[in-house]
C-alpha cells in the first residue's frame, strides 16, 4: 500500500496517455494521476533511454538530467535549479522567449523563514532576461528622483532586499553609483542641448544663491524660454559651486560658466536675482554681458529683482511687527492641538457656539510665512471659541485679549494681499510677468492708503513695506508695463489707467516712457533680428510655402526674380515694421477672458505680426521669481543639506539638474550605462 501511494502521487509525464498510467486499487477502481502543474515542464521533456530508465531533457540546451529509474523518481528540484541559476546558456541568450520566466530559488542566507510558494506561469508574465546595466540605470534614476543618499547601495538592508529580488545582481559601490548618476546627467544634458538648439527666441536666466555649512555658495541657474510651439519652459541649467559667495565676482563667474556651457552667448535676454546686486557686483557683470551679449534697450530690461524675495521681505516686516501677539496665538493653538482631549473640548465649544468657520487650526512652520498667515487667519475666525474655552477647560489660561485679536486681524490684512499674489507663482504655468503688473500695482495702492492711517502702528508698518515695493516697482515697472502691452486684452490702456492712479498729474511722463521704450525695443528687433534657428526657419518656410506647386511660381520667388522689389523692401522695411506695432496698438482690445492663453494668441498671429511676435515671445518668457514653487514663501535663505554639500560639485550639479529634467520627461536611454552612448 505504501508503494501504491508513492506511485499515485507522481506527476504525469508529458507524452504518455492517462489510460496507460491508470492504476487499479484492490476494489478495481481506476485512479488517475494529477495533471502536471510544475512550470519546469515548460522547459523539459521526458524520454525513455533504456528499460525502466527515463531522463529529462532541456528543450533549449538539450542537456539531460535523471528523472526516474524503475519506481524511484528523482523529482524536479534539480531541474528548477538548472533554469533559475542561469546554467542554461541557451536560455540566457534569450532563445525561446515564449511567455516563460525564471524560477527564483529559496536561499536561506538571504533571509526569510520559509521557502517561497510554488509560482505558476501567467500568460501576462513574459520571460525577461536579466540586464545588469539596466538595473544600474534604474537604481541611479531612483536615487536622483527621490534624493536618496548615494551610499544607500552599500547599506546591508538594501543589498539584502535587492538580492532577494534578483540573486544575479552584483553589489554596487558608492563610486559606481556616483558614476552612473553622472552618466545619466550627461546623457540627459545631451538631449536637452539638442532641444534648446531649436529654440527660436532668447533665454531668460534666474539665479538663486544657496549656502552650506561649509560657507560655500551654490548658484542655481534656471533657464526660461518659449519653444517653437509657443510653450513656456523652465529648466535648471547649472548648479555652480562658488567658494566665495560674498565676492563681487561670484555671480559673474556663474553666469559666464552657464552661457559657455549651453552656448547661449548672444541669446540672453534678462537676468533675475534673488538678492539685490551691489554696485561692485554690477560693475563686474556689465563688461561680461556687453562682450558676450548684445544689449537690448541699453540693458534696461536685463537685470531684474525677484518678486517672491521682495514679498517675503515685506512679510517679515509684518511678522516682526506683530511677533508678540503671534507668539500668544501660536501658544494657544499649540495648547489645543498638542492634546487630543484639548482638541475635543475646543471642537465641542465651537459646535455649541455654532461658529460657522470651516478653517482648521494648525501650527505654523516658522520658515514659511504663508503658514503663519494661515494660522492667524484661522485663529481670528475662531476668536469666540478661544474666548470661551476657559469656561469648559479651566487649565486653558492663554486666551489673548480683545486688543490682541484686533492686532492679529490687522496683521492678516497686510499679509493677505501678499499671500494671494505669491500664490499665483505656485499654481500657474502661464507667463506671470503680465499678472504681476496688476498685483504689484494693487499692493502699492493698498499700502499708499494705509500710510495715511491715524493708527501709528498701521502707518509705520505700511511705510516700511512700501519702501521695498517702491524699489521693486522702480527697477521693474518698465518691463512689467511692456509685458502688459503684449497682452491684446490690455495693451497701453491698462498702463495708462494704472499710472494715472499711481502718479496722478505726473502720469503722462511715465506713460510716455513706456510708449517710447516699447517702440525703441521694437526697432531694435527690426534692425538686429536673431538668426533663424533651423526649427524656426522650417516653421516659417512651411507656413509660407506649404505644398505650393513650383510650376505655378515660375521665377517670381527665385533668387534672381524681382531684384528691384527686394531693394524696395529693404528701403521701406523700417517704416513697415514700425507700422506693425502701431497697427497692433490701434486695434480694439480683446475681451478679458479669464482663461486667456496669451502665448497661444501670438502663435496664431505670428504671420500677421512677424517681428512683434518675436519681441512678445521674449518679453513674456521673463520670470518674475527665481524661487521654485515650493520655496516661494521661504523667509530664510536656502541651504544645501550637509550630505549633498559633502559631495563633489560635479555630482551635486548632476543630481539636482537631472531630477529637474526627469520631471519634464526623459530621453531614450541605452541599456549600457558604462558605454554612455548618446
XYZ file of C-alpha atoms in Angstrom:
678
model
C 0.000 0.000 0.000
C 2.937 2.294 0.661
C 4.354 1.702 -2.790
C 0.937 2.264 -4.318
C 0.634 5.681 -2.582
C 4.056 6.793 -3.778
C 3.264 5.965 -7.363
C -0.126 7.638 -7.201
C 1.431 10.931 -6.083
C 3.808 11.014 -9.054
C 3.267 13.760 -11.608
C 2.049 12.900 -15.067
C 4.841 12.570 -17.604
C 4.398 14.585 -20.804
C 3.678 12.463 -23.822
C 2.039 9.494 -22.058
C -1.724 8.949 -22.010
C -3.700 8.884 -18.834
C -5.071 5.453 -19.706
C -1.618 3.929 -19.767
C -0.827 5.396 -16.381
C -4.086 4.413 -14.699
C -3.635 2.065 -11.746
C -6.150 -0.262 -10.134
C -6.978 -0.335 -6.482
C -7.956 -3.573 -4.715
C -11.529 -2.557 -5.465
C -10.519 -2.418 -9.184
C -11.454 1.297 -9.468
C -9.105 3.299 -11.730
C -7.163 6.213 -10.143
C -5.842 8.929 -12.487
C -2.698 10.803 -11.583
C -2.803 14.590 -11.210
C -2.000 16.706 -14.210
C 1.449 18.224 -14.055
C 1.461 21.783 -12.647
C 5.164 22.449 -12.152
C 6.397 25.120 -14.547
C 9.635 23.208 -15.192
C 7.744 21.206 -17.800
C 7.661 24.361 -19.884
C 11.411 23.773 -20.274
C 11.823 19.937 -20.175
C 10.571 16.769 -21.895
C 10.800 13.179 -20.636
C 12.334 10.484 -22.815
C 12.933 6.736 -22.271
C 16.649 5.936 -22.578
C 16.510 2.273 -21.560
C 14.213 -0.239 -19.927
C 12.892 1.323 -16.721
C 15.110 4.437 -17.067
C 13.809 7.860 -18.109
C 15.663 11.191 -18.306
C 14.547 14.841 -18.508
C 15.913 16.789 -21.489
C 16.148 20.629 -21.550
C 14.256 21.894 -24.577
C 16.814 24.631 -25.153
C 20.293 23.315 -24.458
C 19.373 19.575 -24.801
C 21.221 18.721 -21.574
C 19.776 15.616 -19.874
C 19.018 15.032 -16.212
C 17.992 11.993 -14.196
C 14.264 11.627 -13.755
C 13.303 8.027 -12.874
C 14.859 4.581 -12.540
C 12.341 1.867 -12.030
C 9.937 3.029 -9.333
C 12.338 5.664 -7.958
C 11.650 9.252 -9.104
C 14.301 11.988 -8.870
C 11.806 14.856 -8.596
C 12.098 18.347 -10.148
C 14.288 20.409 -7.781
C 17.461 19.888 -9.825
C 15.526 20.856 -12.961
C 14.387 24.126 -11.361
C 17.967 24.939 -10.387
C 19.051 24.499 -13.995
C 16.628 27.245 -15.021
C 16.778 29.566 -12.017
C 20.566 29.718 -11.539
C 21.182 30.591 -15.142
C 23.224 27.494 -16.067
C 21.163 27.025 -19.212
C 23.213 29.060 -21.693
C 20.605 28.932 -24.415
C 18.034 30.472 -22.070
C 20.413 33.278 -21.093
C 20.973 34.140 -24.747
C 17.282 34.936 -24.931
C 16.264 31.993 -27.108
C 12.748 30.758 -26.808
C 11.297 33.800 -25.013
C 7.811 32.350 -25.210
C 5.995 33.691 -22.181
C 8.276 31.974 -19.644
C 10.024 33.346 -16.588
C 12.799 32.481 -14.199
C 12.080 30.456 -11.089
C 13.775 32.170 -8.136
C 15.150 29.544 -5.719
C 14.958 29.857 -1.965
C 18.226 30.870 -0.359
C 18.276 30.806 3.469
C 21.324 33.114 3.532
C 19.225 35.940 2.159
C 16.718 35.937 4.973
C 13.221 34.606 5.362
C 11.938 31.717 7.425
C 10.120 29.687 4.783
C 10.836 28.673 1.186
C 8.712 30.513 -1.361
C 5.464 29.052 -2.528
C 5.287 27.466 -5.948
C 4.624 30.076 -8.614
C 2.681 29.343 -11.743
C 3.279 30.910 -15.102
C 0.863 33.626 -16.099
C 0.192 34.406 -19.778
C 0.779 38.096 -18.970
C 4.203 37.473 -17.403
C 6.738 37.239 -20.245
C 10.244 35.973 -19.719
C 12.603 38.952 -19.302
C 16.335 38.268 -19.376
C 18.261 39.847 -16.523
C 20.140 43.005 -17.516
C 22.691 44.280 -15.001
C 23.249 47.595 -16.772
C 19.549 48.355 -16.975
C 19.160 47.675 -13.256
C 22.042 50.021 -12.500
C 20.395 52.688 -14.606
C 17.098 52.342 -12.736
C 18.858 52.499 -9.350
C 20.576 55.716 -10.424
C 17.219 57.177 -11.514
C 15.632 56.166 -8.212
C 18.391 57.868 -6.217
C 18.105 61.027 -8.312
C 14.305 61.256 -8.312
C 13.880 60.706 -4.562
C 17.109 62.336 -3.333
C 18.354 59.191 -1.617
C 21.967 59.208 -0.404
C 24.365 57.570 -2.836
C 25.616 55.330 -0.029
C 22.272 53.533 0.013
C 23.698 50.944 -2.392
C 26.171 49.895 0.316
C 23.586 49.583 3.103
C 23.112 45.939 4.214
C 19.326 46.241 4.185
C 19.305 47.491 0.597
C 21.725 44.769 -0.522
C 19.606 42.012 1.074
C 16.446 43.438 -0.466
C 17.880 43.594 -3.995
C 19.490 40.159 -3.831
C 16.208 38.624 -2.725
C 14.602 40.189 -5.773
C 17.391 39.136 -8.134
C 20.284 36.976 -6.867
C 22.316 37.660 -10.010
C 22.553 41.390 -9.315
C 26.100 42.450 -8.478
C 26.613 44.668 -5.458
C 27.387 48.308 -6.259
C 29.812 50.682 -4.570
C 29.441 54.384 -3.861
C 31.845 55.216 -6.696
C 29.906 53.035 -9.129
C 26.527 54.631 -8.464
C 28.096 58.093 -8.453
C 29.457 57.395 -11.924
C 26.070 56.115 -13.049
C 24.343 59.299 -11.835
C 26.850 61.468 -13.671
C 26.450 59.308 -16.791
C 22.678 59.812 -16.592
C 23.273 63.564 -16.263
C 25.482 63.673 -19.349
C 23.009 61.697 -21.412
C 20.035 63.846 -20.370
C 22.071 67.007 -20.890
C 22.877 65.958 -24.433
C 19.179 65.509 -25.097
C 18.295 68.884 -23.555
C 21.008 70.658 -25.547
C 19.566 69.299 -28.773
C 16.162 70.568 -27.674
C 17.274 74.115 -26.883
C 19.265 74.363 -30.113
C 15.911 74.658 -31.855
C 14.542 77.385 -29.572
C 13.819 80.370 -31.838
C 13.942 83.138 -29.237
C 16.118 84.385 -26.423
C 16.679 82.931 -22.971
C 15.981 84.427 -19.553
C 18.003 83.237 -16.566
C 17.211 83.266 -12.858
C 19.973 82.999 -10.265
C 19.256 81.708 -6.777
C 22.139 81.609 -4.269
C 22.145 78.748 -1.742
C 24.536 78.452 1.191
C 26.042 75.479 3.019
C 27.533 74.652 6.410
C 30.983 74.878 4.831
C 30.368 78.576 3.963
C 30.323 77.613 0.278
C 27.804 79.073 -2.125
C 25.823 77.219 -4.768
C 24.301 79.281 -7.576
C 21.196 77.628 -9.033
C 20.792 78.904 -12.606
C 17.449 78.242 -14.260
C 16.609 78.954 -17.893
C 13.195 80.206 -19.030
C 12.246 80.176 -22.713
C 9.412 79.694 -25.195
C 9.718 76.879 -27.720
C 8.729 76.879 -31.384
C 5.236 75.683 -30.414
C 4.864 78.718 -28.127
C 5.009 76.746 -24.893
C 6.768 78.243 -21.879
C 9.563 76.107 -20.402
C 11.629 76.164 -17.248
C 14.807 74.072 -16.797
C 17.609 74.081 -14.258
C 20.729 74.620 -16.365
C 23.545 74.687 -13.822
C 24.400 74.444 -10.143
C 27.704 76.271 -9.808
C 29.691 75.990 -6.585
C 31.237 79.326 -5.564
C 33.887 79.117 -2.808
C 33.488 82.836 -2.025
C 29.763 83.590 -2.448
C 30.045 87.090 -0.976
C 32.624 88.220 -3.531
C 31.617 90.696 -6.208
C 32.612 88.294 -8.977
C 30.730 85.214 -7.726
C 27.603 85.698 -9.830
C 29.567 86.915 -12.856
C 31.588 83.711 -12.806
C 28.452 81.579 -12.546
C 26.727 83.391 -15.430
C 29.810 83.120 -17.641
C 30.002 79.384 -16.943
C 26.332 78.911 -17.859
C 26.495 80.929 -21.082
C 29.545 78.987 -22.220
C 28.219 75.591 -21.123
C 24.948 75.923 -23.033
C 26.176 78.087 -25.947
C 23.861 80.947 -25.008
C 26.193 83.804 -25.926
C 24.176 86.306 -27.897
C 20.849 84.796 -26.814
C 20.497 86.214 -23.300
C 17.504 88.494 -22.696
C 17.238 89.019 -18.938
C 18.674 88.040 -15.555
C 16.643 87.803 -12.361
C 18.356 87.603 -8.969
C 17.037 86.621 -5.560
C 19.408 89.075 -3.851
C 19.957 92.709 -4.804
C 23.293 93.173 -6.522
C 25.813 95.577 -5.079
C 27.239 98.303 -7.275
C 30.561 96.472 -7.345
C 28.776 93.305 -8.408
C 27.041 95.155 -11.221
C 30.342 96.620 -12.394
C 31.762 93.099 -12.642
C 28.705 91.907 -14.527
C 28.300 94.634 -17.135
C 31.546 94.024 -19.094
C 30.774 90.321 -19.334
C 27.295 90.941 -20.698
C 28.419 93.660 -23.097
C 31.086 91.431 -24.641
C 29.098 88.192 -24.725
C 25.617 89.516 -25.435
C 24.140 92.385 -27.493
C 22.296 94.576 -25.004
C 18.595 95.099 -25.598
C 17.169 98.569 -24.892
C 20.550 99.633 -23.496
C 20.345 96.982 -20.784
C 17.227 98.428 -19.125
C 15.465 95.054 -19.209
C 18.491 92.947 -18.392
C 18.712 92.823 -14.579
C 15.620 92.111 -12.507
C 14.819 91.503 -8.850
C 12.837 88.542 -7.570
C 9.254 89.419 -6.599
C 8.982 86.377 -4.302
C 12.031 87.596 -2.375
C 10.555 91.108 -2.193
C 7.230 89.847 -0.842
C 8.987 87.604 1.690
C 10.907 90.611 2.992
C 7.650 92.539 3.306
C 6.045 89.598 5.124
C 8.995 89.520 7.532
C 8.261 93.177 8.345
C 4.699 92.214 9.279
C 5.733 89.191 11.337
C 8.412 91.198 13.110
C 6.000 94.000 13.986
C 3.487 91.557 15.458
C 5.817 88.917 16.907
C 4.409 89.226 20.452
C 0.775 88.682 19.508
C 1.783 85.967 17.034
C 3.518 84.119 19.871
C 0.402 84.373 22.057
C -1.808 82.946 19.333
C 0.736 80.260 18.482
C 0.819 79.174 22.145
C -2.975 78.991 22.221
C -3.066 76.915 19.066
C -0.320 74.701 20.451
C -2.342 74.139 23.630
C -5.330 72.972 21.593
C -3.504 70.831 19.021
C -0.952 69.117 21.248
C -3.571 67.195 23.240
C -6.424 65.135 21.880
C -8.598 65.955 24.882
C -7.957 69.689 24.458
C -8.811 69.444 20.765
C -12.046 67.622 21.564
C -13.073 70.304 24.056
C -12.266 73.026 21.521
C -14.476 71.379 18.883
C -17.214 70.905 21.489
C -17.197 74.628 22.331
C -17.172 75.532 18.637
C -20.208 73.361 17.979
C -22.112 74.735 20.971
C -21.409 78.309 19.901
C -22.296 77.399 16.307
C -19.260 79.213 14.907
C -19.591 78.971 11.097
C -15.863 78.901 10.297
C -14.659 75.900 8.271
C -10.981 76.642 8.858
C -8.867 74.184 10.828
C -6.309 75.152 13.417
C -2.727 74.104 12.817
C 0.728 75.139 13.977
C 2.805 77.162 11.550
C 6.186 76.409 10.040
C 8.187 79.449 11.036
C 10.444 79.188 7.969
C 7.489 79.834 5.627
C 5.442 82.959 6.219
C 2.295 81.693 4.469
C 1.754 79.088 7.205
C 1.915 81.802 9.872
C -0.650 83.849 7.958
C -2.957 80.839 7.620
C -2.602 80.055 11.331
C -3.523 83.642 12.238
C -6.415 83.756 9.759
C -7.903 80.522 11.126
C -7.463 81.629 14.752
C -9.088 85.010 14.066
C -12.208 83.301 12.699
C -12.339 81.220 15.889
C -11.800 84.095 18.328
C -15.116 83.460 20.067
C -14.169 79.855 20.741
C -10.839 80.813 22.306
C -12.564 83.423 24.468
C -14.987 80.835 25.878
C -12.616 77.893 26.075
C -11.506 78.602 29.657
C -15.108 78.111 30.796
C -15.035 74.496 29.633
C -11.321 73.903 30.213
C -10.046 75.572 33.423
C -6.454 74.654 32.504
C -6.538 76.990 29.492
C -5.160 80.344 30.638
C -3.605 81.630 27.411
C -6.531 83.468 25.838
C -5.391 86.648 24.014
C -7.193 89.869 24.827
C -9.575 91.666 22.506
C -6.813 94.132 21.635
C -4.583 91.221 20.715
C -7.213 89.832 18.370
C -7.702 93.222 16.700
C -3.952 93.451 16.148
C -3.934 89.930 14.691
C -6.652 90.953 12.235
C -4.553 93.955 11.220
C -1.582 91.687 10.571
C -3.786 89.445 8.426
C -4.982 92.437 6.400
C -1.343 93.212 5.497
C -0.430 89.593 4.766
C -3.468 88.626 2.673
C -2.566 90.642 -0.482
C 0.951 89.208 -0.339
C -0.405 85.701 0.179
C -2.816 85.983 -2.763
C -0.137 87.365 -5.080
C 2.502 84.825 -4.114
C 0.001 82.019 -4.558
C -0.099 82.790 -8.274
C 3.555 81.774 -8.545
C 2.802 78.322 -7.128
C -0.133 77.451 -9.381
C 0.213 78.996 -12.830
C 2.327 77.821 -15.733
C 1.429 80.796 -17.915
C 3.586 83.939 -18.102
C 3.456 85.663 -14.710
C 5.097 88.885 -15.843
C 1.696 90.197 -17.047
C -0.171 89.186 -13.895
C 2.273 90.855 -11.576
C 1.886 94.264 -13.137
C -1.597 94.289 -11.630
C -0.573 92.551 -8.385
C 2.294 94.946 -7.655
C 0.157 97.939 -8.564
C -2.608 96.726 -6.212
C -0.203 96.154 -3.309
C 1.361 99.568 -3.943
C -2.064 101.241 -3.886
C -3.172 99.430 -0.689
C -0.023 100.469 1.152
C -0.457 104.052 -0.043
C -3.849 104.181 1.662
C -2.522 102.539 4.847
C 0.227 105.110 5.210
C -2.409 107.805 5.770
C -3.941 105.876 8.692
C -4.142 107.666 12.044
C -3.027 104.483 13.778
C 0.770 104.825 14.138
C 1.241 101.044 14.117
C -0.510 100.709 10.754
C 1.132 103.793 9.280
C 4.687 102.826 10.291
C 4.304 99.239 9.117
C 2.921 100.403 5.759
C 5.868 102.782 5.266
C 8.375 100.014 5.913
C 6.662 97.705 3.419
C 6.205 100.413 0.802
C 9.936 101.131 0.717
C 10.504 97.594 -0.546
C 7.689 97.544 -3.086
C 8.711 101.014 -4.316
C 12.235 99.772 -5.030
C 10.896 96.783 -6.914
C 8.486 98.981 -8.875
C 11.256 101.412 -9.755
C 13.505 98.631 -11.080
C 10.886 96.502 -12.823
C 7.881 98.652 -13.736
C 9.091 99.263 -17.309
C 9.362 95.544 -18.003
C 6.038 94.773 -16.300
C 4.332 97.513 -18.319
C 5.808 96.230 -21.604
C 4.525 92.761 -20.822
C 1.030 94.192 -20.308
C 1.292 95.909 -23.705
C 1.987 92.476 -25.224
C -1.376 91.242 -23.921
C -4.071 92.058 -26.525
C -6.634 92.328 -23.731
C -4.875 95.367 -22.196
C -2.144 96.915 -24.394
C -1.371 100.527 -23.410
C -4.823 101.122 -21.940
C -4.135 99.333 -18.654
C -0.765 101.093 -18.371
C -2.427 104.476 -18.798
C -5.142 103.648 -16.272
C -2.738 102.272 -13.657
C -0.146 105.003 -13.943
C -2.843 107.645 -13.557
C -3.825 106.025 -10.248
C -0.241 105.830 -9.020
C 1.386 109.009 -10.320
C -1.548 111.414 -10.601
C -0.601 114.527 -12.534
C 2.845 113.109 -13.351
C 1.347 110.064 -15.059
C 1.795 111.325 -18.682
C 5.562 111.420 -18.213
C 5.735 107.795 -17.049
C 3.255 106.659 -19.712
C 5.422 108.250 -22.389
C 8.457 106.410 -21.004
C 6.724 103.076 -21.561
C 5.457 104.058 -25.024
C 8.883 105.261 -26.137
C 10.529 102.166 -24.684
C 8.243 99.711 -26.467
C 8.786 101.473 -29.800
C 12.546 101.666 -29.333
C 12.698 97.983 -28.428
C 10.638 97.099 -31.482
C 13.002 98.996 -33.768
C 15.912 97.051 -32.287
C 14.169 93.804 -33.201
C 13.692 95.124 -36.714
C 17.311 96.217 -37.105
C 19.014 93.300 -35.331
C 16.826 90.220 -35.672
C 18.040 86.988 -34.170
C 19.387 84.467 -36.704
C 16.691 81.971 -37.594
C 17.251 78.600 -35.996
C 16.600 75.534 -38.182
C 13.351 74.911 -36.308
C 12.006 78.428 -36.824
C 13.203 78.608 -40.431
C 11.412 75.371 -41.268
C 8.337 76.641 -39.459
C 8.263 79.882 -41.455
C 9.076 78.230 -44.746
C 6.412 75.615 -44.137
C 3.843 78.281 -43.317
C 4.720 80.389 -46.335
C 5.275 77.713 -48.925
C 3.249 74.746 -47.731
C 2.842 72.392 -50.673
C 2.667 75.030 -53.381
C 3.253 73.701 -56.850
C 6.562 75.118 -58.097
C 5.297 75.174 -61.667
C 2.905 77.996 -60.737
C 5.652 80.064 -59.127
C 7.869 80.430 -62.129
C 10.795 82.737 -61.394
C 8.757 85.067 -59.209
C 10.140 83.683 -55.930
C 13.522 82.521 -57.232
C 16.797 84.029 -56.072
C 17.090 86.091 -59.283
C 13.491 87.210 -59.585
C 12.206 90.706 -58.705
C 15.586 92.095 -57.649
C 14.218 95.620 -57.735
C 11.406 94.530 -55.421
C 13.966 93.301 -52.880
C 15.681 96.696 -52.926
C 12.320 98.385 -52.391
C 11.569 96.125 -49.421
C 14.935 96.974 -47.814
C 14.347 100.703 -48.243
C 10.855 100.642 -46.766
C 11.389 97.876 -44.221
C 11.833 100.125 -41.187
C 8.644 102.073 -41.839
C 6.629 98.911 -42.482
C 7.840 97.211 -39.315
C 7.066 100.266 -37.211
C 3.547 100.318 -38.574
C 3.235 96.681 -37.499
C 3.481 97.781 -33.855
C 1.223 100.777 -34.367
C -1.352 98.614 -36.123
C -1.376 96.238 -33.151
C -1.788 99.070 -30.636
C -4.585 100.708 -32.610
C -6.701 97.577 -32.874
C -9.517 97.063 -30.384
C -8.865 95.213 -27.147
C -9.879 91.598 -26.894
C -12.498 90.607 -24.291
C -10.992 89.960 -20.848
C -11.451 86.194 -20.843
C -10.150 84.665 -17.621
C -8.538 81.584 -19.191
C -6.817 83.506 -21.993
C -3.664 81.942 -23.467
C -1.574 84.941 -24.473
C 1.212 82.811 -25.956
C -1.358 80.852 -27.930
C -2.727 84.121 -29.308
C 0.695 85.208 -30.512
C 1.216 81.783 -32.070
C -1.945 82.263 -34.116
C -0.934 85.812 -35.111
C 2.798 85.325 -35.773
C 2.317 85.651 -39.530
C 0.361 88.873 -39.106
C 2.958 90.306 -36.708
C 6.221 88.513 -37.604
C 8.611 90.875 -35.797
C 6.325 91.921 -32.970
C 5.616 88.264 -32.167
C 9.354 87.632 -31.686
C 9.548 90.534 -29.270
C 6.421 89.359 -27.427
C 7.817 85.840 -27.102
C 10.982 87.106 -25.406
C 9.218 89.554 -23.100
C 6.604 87.035 -21.988
C 9.265 84.462 -21.116
C 10.793 86.725 -18.447
C 10.208 85.219 -14.980
C 9.355 87.442 -12.028
C 10.648 84.961 -9.432
C 13.822 82.924 -9.014
C 12.299 80.519 -6.481
C 10.849 77.108 -7.208
C 7.115 76.833 -6.359
C 7.836 75.038 -3.080
C 10.168 77.861 -1.969
C 8.008 80.886 -2.810
C 7.090 81.562 0.845
C 10.515 80.950 2.404
C 11.752 83.652 4.781
C 15.158 82.044 5.327
C 17.950 81.599 2.832
C 18.046 78.223 1.135
C 20.780 75.935 2.401
C 22.175 72.792 0.825
C 21.979 69.905 3.266
C 25.123 68.581 4.908
C 25.207 65.359 2.906
C 24.965 66.946 -0.531
C 27.431 69.679 0.291
C 29.934 66.924 1.139
C 29.767 65.563 -2.421
C 31.852 66.741 -5.337
C 30.422 69.857 -7.043
C 30.016 67.911 -10.309
C 27.959 65.267 -8.527
C 25.764 67.866 -6.801
C 25.074 69.534 -10.144
C 24.265 66.202 -11.783
C 21.824 65.121 -9.050
C 19.935 68.422 -8.921
C 19.757 69.066 -12.667
C 18.704 65.556 -13.663
C 15.948 65.485 -11.043
C 14.536 68.637 -12.614
C 14.883 67.308 -16.168
C 13.256 63.962 -15.372
C 10.219 65.879 -14.143
C 9.610 67.007 -17.729
C 10.294 63.626 -19.321
C 13.426 61.785 -20.276
C 15.250 60.812 -23.406
C 15.562 57.259 -24.649
C 18.283 55.528 -22.681
C 20.756 52.886 -23.575
C 20.840 49.703 -21.556
C 24.593 50.011 -21.204
C 25.420 52.772 -18.762
C 29.151 52.272 -18.978
C 29.226 52.818 -22.741
C 27.376 56.123 -22.331
C 26.078 56.015 -25.892
C 24.141 59.113 -26.861
